[in-house]
mmCIF file of C-alpha atoms and ligand atoms in Angstrom:
data_model
loop_
_atom_site.group_PDB
_atom_site.id
_atom_site.type_symbol
_atom_site.label_atom_id
_atom_site.label_comp_id
_atom_site.label_asym_id
_atom_site.label_seq_id
_atom_site.Cartn_x
_atom_site.Cartn_y
_atom_site.Cartn_z
ATOM 1 C CA MET L 703 122.814 107.853 110.557
ATOM 2 C CA ARG L 704 120.713 110.170 113.045
ATOM 3 C CA ILE L 705 123.432 112.840 114.298
ATOM 4 C CA LEU L 706 123.074 115.082 117.172
ATOM 5 C CA VAL L 707 125.408 118.177 116.757
ATOM 6 C CA SER L 708 126.219 120.576 119.713
ATOM 7 C CA ASN L 709 128.975 122.795 120.929
ATOM 8 C CA ASP L 710 129.777 125.413 123.677
ATOM 9 C CA ASP L 711 130.569 128.320 121.449
ATOM 10 C CA GLY L 712 126.896 128.851 120.890
ATOM 11 C CA ILE L 713 124.357 128.305 118.110
ATOM 12 C CA HIS L 714 125.929 131.076 115.990
ATOM 13 C CA ALA L 715 129.403 130.001 116.330
ATOM 14 C CA PRO L 716 131.402 129.668 112.770
ATOM 15 C CA GLY L 717 133.034 126.397 114.055
ATOM 16 C CA LEU L 718 129.482 124.736 114.452
ATOM 17 C CA ALA L 719 128.435 126.023 110.809
ATOM 18 C CA ALA L 720 131.849 124.390 109.601
ATOM 19 C CA LEU L 721 131.005 121.107 111.296
ATOM 20 C CA VAL L 722 127.381 121.032 109.876
ATOM 21 C CA GLU L 723 128.537 121.704 106.459
ATOM 22 C CA ALA L 724 131.169 119.175 106.747
ATOM 23 C CA LEU L 725 128.729 116.446 107.869
ATOM 24 C CA GLN L 726 126.130 117.093 104.937
ATOM 25 C CA GLY L 727 124.972 113.660 103.268
ATOM 26 C CA LEU L 728 126.346 111.560 106.210
ATOM 27 C CA GLY L 729 122.825 111.277 107.673
ATOM 28 C CA GLU L 730 120.062 113.151 109.354
ATOM 29 C CA LEU L 731 121.688 116.261 111.014
ATOM 30 C CA TRP L 732 119.961 117.691 114.268
ATOM 31 C CA VAL L 733 121.672 120.617 116.028
ATOM 32 C CA VAL L 734 120.977 121.547 119.543
ATOM 33 C CA ALA L 735 123.072 124.323 120.856
ATOM 34 C CA PRO L 736 123.298 126.948 123.504
ATOM 35 C CA GLU L 737 121.669 130.375 122.557
ATOM 36 C CA ARG L 738 125.032 131.990 123.635
ATOM 37 C CA GLU L 739 128.634 131.063 124.373
ATOM 38 C CA ARG L 740 129.058 128.606 127.375
ATOM 39 C CA SER L 741 132.598 127.858 126.916
ATOM 40 C CA ALA L 742 134.219 126.560 130.158
ATOM 41 C CA ALA L 743 130.682 125.365 131.344
ATOM 42 C CA SER L 744 131.941 121.845 132.087
ATOM 43 C CA HIS L 745 129.062 119.379 132.430
ATOM 44 C CA ALA L 746 126.697 121.606 134.362
ATOM 45 C CA ILE L 747 122.930 120.998 133.818
ATOM 46 C CA SER L 748 120.040 123.303 134.548
ATOM 47 C CA LEU L 749 118.246 122.063 137.612
ATOM 48 C CA ARG L 750 117.030 125.315 139.275
ATOM 49 C CA ASP L 751 116.045 127.387 136.111
ATOM 50 C CA PRO L 752 113.620 126.494 133.252
ATOM 51 C CA LEU L 753 115.188 125.125 130.101
ATOM 52 C CA ARG L 754 113.854 126.873 127.193
ATOM 53 C CA ALA L 755 114.449 125.765 123.467
ATOM 54 C CA TRP L 756 113.113 126.994 120.327
ATOM 55 C CA GLU L 757 113.737 125.918 116.649
ATOM 56 C CA VAL L 758 115.819 128.224 114.648
ATOM 57 C CA PRO L 759 116.471 128.209 110.785
ATOM 58 C CA TYR L 760 119.812 126.571 110.112
ATOM 59 C CA PRO L 761 121.336 125.529 106.713
ATOM 60 C CA GLY L 762 121.597 122.043 106.265
ATOM 61 C CA ALA L 763 120.037 120.774 109.688
ATOM 62 C CA ARG L 764 117.016 121.047 111.698
ATOM 63 C CA ALA L 765 118.033 123.239 114.721
ATOM 64 C CA TRP L 766 117.269 124.323 118.283
ATOM 65 C CA ALA L 767 118.768 127.109 120.313
ATOM 66 C CA THR L 768 118.444 126.637 124.121
ATOM 67 C CA THR L 769 119.087 128.827 127.207
ATOM 68 C CA GLY L 770 121.005 125.807 128.736
ATOM 69 C CA THR L 771 124.395 124.532 128.850
ATOM 70 C CA PRO L 772 126.127 122.190 126.390
ATOM 71 C CA ALA L 773 125.213 119.173 128.625
ATOM 72 C CA ASP L 774 121.797 120.368 128.757
ATOM 73 C CA CYS L 775 121.505 120.678 124.901
ATOM 74 C CA VAL L 776 122.545 117.118 124.408
ATOM 75 C CA LEU L 777 120.294 115.809 127.207
ATOM 76 C CA ILE L 778 117.219 117.499 125.824
ATOM 77 C CA GLY L 779 118.148 116.964 122.135
ATOM 78 C CA ALA L 780 118.510 113.239 122.899
ATOM 79 C CA ARG L 781 115.621 112.796 125.232
ATOM 80 C CA GLU L 782 112.905 115.367 123.953
ATOM 81 C CA LEU L 783 113.619 117.130 120.733
ATOM 82 C CA LEU L 784 114.726 114.355 118.481
ATOM 83 C CA PRO L 785 112.344 111.661 117.473
ATOM 84 C CA ALA L 786 114.425 108.970 118.980
ATOM 85 C CA LEU L 787 117.934 108.749 120.577
ATOM 86 C CA PRO L 788 120.568 109.797 118.103
ATOM 87 C CA GLU L 789 123.080 107.270 116.883
ATOM 88 C CA VAL L 790 126.061 109.365 117.269
ATOM 89 C CA VAL L 791 126.723 112.738 119.022
ATOM 90 C CA VAL L 792 129.328 115.225 117.732
ATOM 91 C CA SER L 793 130.545 118.497 119.499
ATOM 92 C CA GLY L 794 132.306 121.415 118.129
ATOM 93 C CA ILE L 795 134.241 122.678 116.256
ATOM 94 C CA ASN L 796 135.369 124.484 119.260
ATOM 95 C CA ARG L 797 137.318 127.846 119.037
ATOM 96 C CA GLY L 798 140.381 126.980 121.085
ATOM 97 C CA ALA L 799 142.088 123.850 122.364
ATOM 98 C CA ASN L 800 140.773 121.115 124.809
ATOM 99 C CA LEU L 801 144.157 119.587 125.695
ATOM 100 C CA GLY L 802 145.294 118.032 128.885
ATOM 101 C CA GLU L 803 143.248 119.283 131.994
ATOM 102 C CA ASP L 804 141.252 121.640 129.654
ATOM 103 C CA VAL L 805 139.005 118.466 129.471
ATOM 104 C CA TRP L 806 137.816 119.296 133.031
ATOM 105 C CA TYR L 807 136.572 122.649 132.153
ATOM 106 C CA SER L 808 135.450 122.058 128.555
ATOM 107 C CA GLY L 809 131.730 122.335 127.665
ATOM 108 C CA THR L 810 132.712 120.934 124.137
ATOM 109 C CA VAL L 811 133.805 117.758 125.677
ATOM 110 C CA ALA L 812 130.929 117.606 128.144
ATOM 111 C CA ALA L 813 128.413 117.814 125.400
ATOM 112 C CA ALA L 814 130.080 114.773 123.870
ATOM 113 C CA LYS L 815 130.261 113.036 127.191
ATOM 114 C CA GLU L 816 126.577 113.475 127.774
ATOM 115 C CA GLY L 817 126.096 111.321 124.579
ATOM 116 C CA THR L 818 128.618 108.844 125.985
ATOM 117 C CA MET L 819 126.322 108.606 129.245
ATOM 118 C CA TRP L 820 123.487 107.740 127.033
ATOM 119 C CA GLY L 821 125.487 104.839 125.619
ATOM 120 C CA LEU L 822 126.165 106.767 122.346
ATOM 121 C CA PRO L 823 129.274 106.872 120.374
ATOM 122 C CA ALA L 824 130.521 110.517 120.807
ATOM 123 C CA VAL L 825 133.219 112.786 119.649
ATOM 124 C CA ALA L 826 134.515 116.358 120.545
ATOM 125 C CA LEU L 827 136.326 118.500 118.117
ATOM 126 C CA SER L 828 138.455 121.614 118.845
ATOM 127 C CA VAL L 829 140.937 123.850 116.857
ATOM 128 C CA CYS L 830 144.009 124.741 118.773
ATOM 129 C CA CYS L 831 143.961 128.327 117.697
ATOM 130 C CA GLY L 832 144.834 130.346 120.879
ATOM 131 C CA PHE L 833 144.048 133.953 120.119
ATOM 132 C CA ASP L 834 144.587 133.479 116.378
ATOM 133 C CA ALA L 835 141.887 133.279 113.789
ATOM 134 C CA PRO L 836 140.850 129.594 113.657
ATOM 135 C CA ASP L 837 140.980 127.504 110.394
ATOM 136 C CA TYR L 838 138.176 124.947 110.666
ATOM 137 C CA ARG L 839 138.917 123.198 107.481
ATOM 138 C CA ALA L 840 141.145 120.386 108.614
ATOM 139 C CA ALA L 841 139.040 119.757 111.542
ATOM 140 C CA ALA L 842 135.719 119.501 109.356
ATOM 141 C CA ALA L 843 137.269 117.153 106.896
ATOM 142 C CA PHE L 844 138.559 114.865 109.636
ATOM 143 C CA ALA L 845 135.271 114.911 111.376
ATOM 144 C CA ARG L 846 133.533 113.797 108.173
ATOM 145 C CA ARG L 847 135.917 110.802 107.818
ATOM 146 C CA LEU L 848 136.047 110.069 111.424
ATOM 147 C CA LEU L 849 132.171 110.140 112.460
ATOM 148 C CA PRO L 850 130.932 107.037 110.574
ATOM 149 C CA LEU L 851 134.109 104.925 111.965
ATOM 150 C CA ALA L 852 133.574 106.094 115.483
ATOM 151 C CA ALA L 853 129.814 105.295 115.162
ATOM 152 C CA GLU L 854 130.778 101.832 114.220
ATOM 153 C CA HIS L 855 133.844 101.112 116.428
ATOM 154 C CA LEU L 856 133.897 103.280 119.690
ATOM 155 C CA ALA L 857 133.541 101.440 122.851
ATOM 156 C CA ARG L 858 130.602 102.299 124.654
ATOM 157 C CA ASP L 859 131.878 104.191 127.629
ATOM 158 C CA VAL L 860 134.561 106.071 125.644
ATOM 159 C CA LEU L 861 134.480 109.383 123.787
ATOM 160 C CA LEU L 862 136.965 110.789 121.386
ATOM 161 C CA ASN L 863 138.550 114.204 122.352
ATOM 162 C CA VAL L 864 139.919 115.447 119.099
ATOM 163 C CA ASN L 865 142.337 118.538 118.960
ATOM 164 C CA VAL L 866 143.358 119.745 115.523
ATOM 165 C CA PRO L 867 146.407 122.074 114.995
ATOM 166 C CA ASN L 868 145.303 125.529 113.503
ATOM 167 C CA LEU L 869 147.135 124.960 110.220
ATOM 168 C CA PRO L 870 145.947 124.759 106.642
ATOM 169 C CA PRO L 871 144.843 121.273 105.624
ATOM 170 C CA ASP L 872 148.036 120.400 103.662
ATOM 171 C CA GLN L 873 150.337 121.277 106.552
ATOM 172 C CA ILE L 874 148.710 118.652 109.118
ATOM 173 C CA ARG L 875 151.215 115.994 109.791
ATOM 174 C CA GLY L 876 148.698 112.975 110.155
ATOM 175 C CA ALA L 877 146.532 111.912 113.210
ATOM 176 C CA GLN L 878 147.642 110.247 116.442
ATOM 177 C CA VAL L 879 145.953 108.277 119.188
ATOM 178 C CA CYS L 880 147.233 109.951 122.354
ATOM 179 C CA HIS L 881 146.891 110.153 126.157
ATOM 180 C CA GLN L 882 145.759 113.136 127.945
ATOM 181 C CA GLY L 883 148.588 115.518 128.542
ATOM 182 C CA ARG L 884 149.192 118.259 131.121
ATOM 183 C CA ARG L 885 149.108 122.036 130.820
ATOM 184 C CA ARG L 886 150.413 124.363 133.368
ATOM 185 C CA TYR L 887 148.421 127.469 133.319
ATOM 186 C CA GLN L 888 150.002 130.677 134.824
ATOM 187 C CA THR L 889 146.624 132.124 136.025
ATOM 188 C CA SER L 890 146.612 135.512 137.309
ATOM 189 C CA PHE L 891 143.750 137.808 138.107
ATOM 190 C CA ASP L 892 143.160 141.135 136.606
ATOM 191 C CA LYS L 893 141.617 143.250 139.463
ATOM 192 C CA ARG L 894 139.679 146.244 138.212
ATOM 193 C CA THR L 895 137.375 148.926 139.485
ATOM 194 C CA ASP L 896 133.785 149.543 138.150
ATOM 195 C CA PRO L 897 132.382 153.056 137.408
ATOM 196 C CA ARG L 898 130.824 153.102 141.091
ATOM 197 C CA GLY L 899 134.138 152.111 142.952
ATOM 198 C CA GLY L 900 133.299 148.388 143.154
ATOM 199 C CA VAL L 901 136.156 145.905 142.903
ATOM 200 C CA TYR L 902 135.947 143.215 140.314
ATOM 201 C CA TYR L 903 138.216 140.486 138.769
ATOM 202 C CA TRP L 904 138.666 138.864 135.411
ATOM 203 C CA ILE L 905 140.279 135.517 135.472
ATOM 204 C CA GLY L 906 143.606 136.101 133.415
ATOM 205 C CA THR L 907 144.734 134.479 130.118
ATOM 206 C CA GLY L 908 148.156 133.755 129.211
ATOM 207 C CA GLU L 909 149.394 131.120 127.265
ATOM 208 C CA PRO L 910 149.922 127.622 129.437
ATOM 209 C CA LEU L 911 153.497 126.299 129.564
ATOM 210 C CA ASP L 912 152.705 122.906 128.244
ATOM 211 C CA GLU L 913 154.692 120.163 129.549
ATOM 212 C CA PRO L 914 156.743 118.099 126.812
ATOM 213 C CA ASP L 915 155.313 114.641 127.313
ATOM 214 C CA PRO L 916 155.683 112.204 124.379
ATOM 215 C CA GLY L 917 152.444 110.471 123.224
ATOM 216 C CA SER L 918 150.252 113.212 124.844
ATOM 217 C CA ASP L 919 147.657 115.327 123.063
ATOM 218 C CA VAL L 920 149.733 118.481 123.921
ATOM 219 C CA SER L 921 152.808 117.050 122.093
ATOM 220 C CA ALA L 922 150.947 115.853 119.306
ATOM 221 C CA VAL L 923 149.435 119.090 118.574
ATOM 222 C CA ALA L 924 152.598 120.997 119.113
ATOM 223 C CA ALA L 925 154.202 118.623 116.317
ATOM 224 C CA GLY L 926 151.507 119.556 113.892
ATOM 225 C CA GLN L 927 149.307 116.473 114.427
ATOM 226 C CA ILE L 928 145.765 115.796 114.950
ATOM 227 C CA ALA L 929 145.467 114.357 118.633
ATOM 228 C CA VAL L 930 142.700 111.941 119.190
ATOM 229 C CA THR L 931 142.374 111.141 122.961
ATOM 230 C CA PRO L 932 140.089 108.540 123.956
ATOM 231 C CA VAL L 933 138.459 109.632 127.265
ATOM 232 C CA ARG L 934 136.711 107.203 129.703
ATOM 233 C CA LEU L 935 133.653 108.010 131.900
ATOM 234 C CA ASP L 936 134.989 105.910 134.624
ATOM 235 C CA LEU L 937 137.532 108.320 136.356
ATOM 236 C CA THR L 938 138.963 105.766 138.818
ATOM 237 C CA ALA L 939 142.659 105.843 139.246
ATOM 238 C CA ASP L 940 143.090 102.112 138.939
ATOM 239 C CA ASP L 941 146.893 102.555 139.576
ATOM 240 C CA ALA L 942 146.433 104.194 143.121
ATOM 241 C CA GLY L 943 145.634 100.923 144.711
ATOM 242 C CA GLY L 944 148.298 101.574 147.465
ATOM 243 C CA ILE L 945 145.724 103.761 149.290
ATOM 244 C CA ALA L 946 144.384 100.830 150.825
ATOM 245 C CA THR L 947 147.545 100.318 152.865
ATOM 246 C CA TRP L 948 147.069 103.606 154.692
ATOM 247 C CA LEU L 949 143.320 104.142 154.525
ATOM 248 C CA PRO L 950 142.097 105.049 158.216
ATOM 249 C CA SER L 951 139.525 102.761 159.459
ATOM 250 C CA ALA L 952 135.910 103.697 159.431
ATOM 251 C CA ASN L 953 135.285 103.244 163.035
ATOM 252 C CA ALA L 954 137.466 104.852 165.677
HETATM 253 MN MN1 MN T 1596 134.125 126.920 123.472
#
């Protein structure tokens, strides 16, 4: 099995190393990852800037670092650097959750999604550690068991977004197929002044007030379960058909 591994925390991220180590022996491992952290890059690709990629030594894999985004990495990996399309794409293990609407911001999920766009089975993995030190062990072990099955069974336009509680492996309470939940971020801005008197901002952090929603990824992780959320490329809201009843005419 030809496996393309990427992430959004960058080529030097411990979560990437944990994933590559866990996948040893499953097949040919090819890593293409951003040279620096690109968390929350979503699905951006580089159109106006050159995309540079260079081979780097990496234990247990052939690897490239790139100047691009996570989506760039999978795109150039699949289409240029690898000898042929990979058979499966895996992204992570991300340091931090990708639950609920995090999926829209996530570079981790976007790397997997780029694989899905090429018709490949793809899996994104994240550890829900907040600001705590991440324990990648449970996610790494689950990835090793999941990947061959996902490669065999996953529908062509669906990726798996996997979120793992930040717990020792023996405290994980199983794995659950979930729907995408909701997080309510209390975003505030931290306004500061630079040494020359210029005003700048940091987008604030703060823990989101996750809504209890049985069956959601948010609730599963809160209950100590691994949340496996199937995410579809087609974003159409099929249940919003009533729009046709109030849509204005195209011509005045
Ligand atoms: Mn990240």
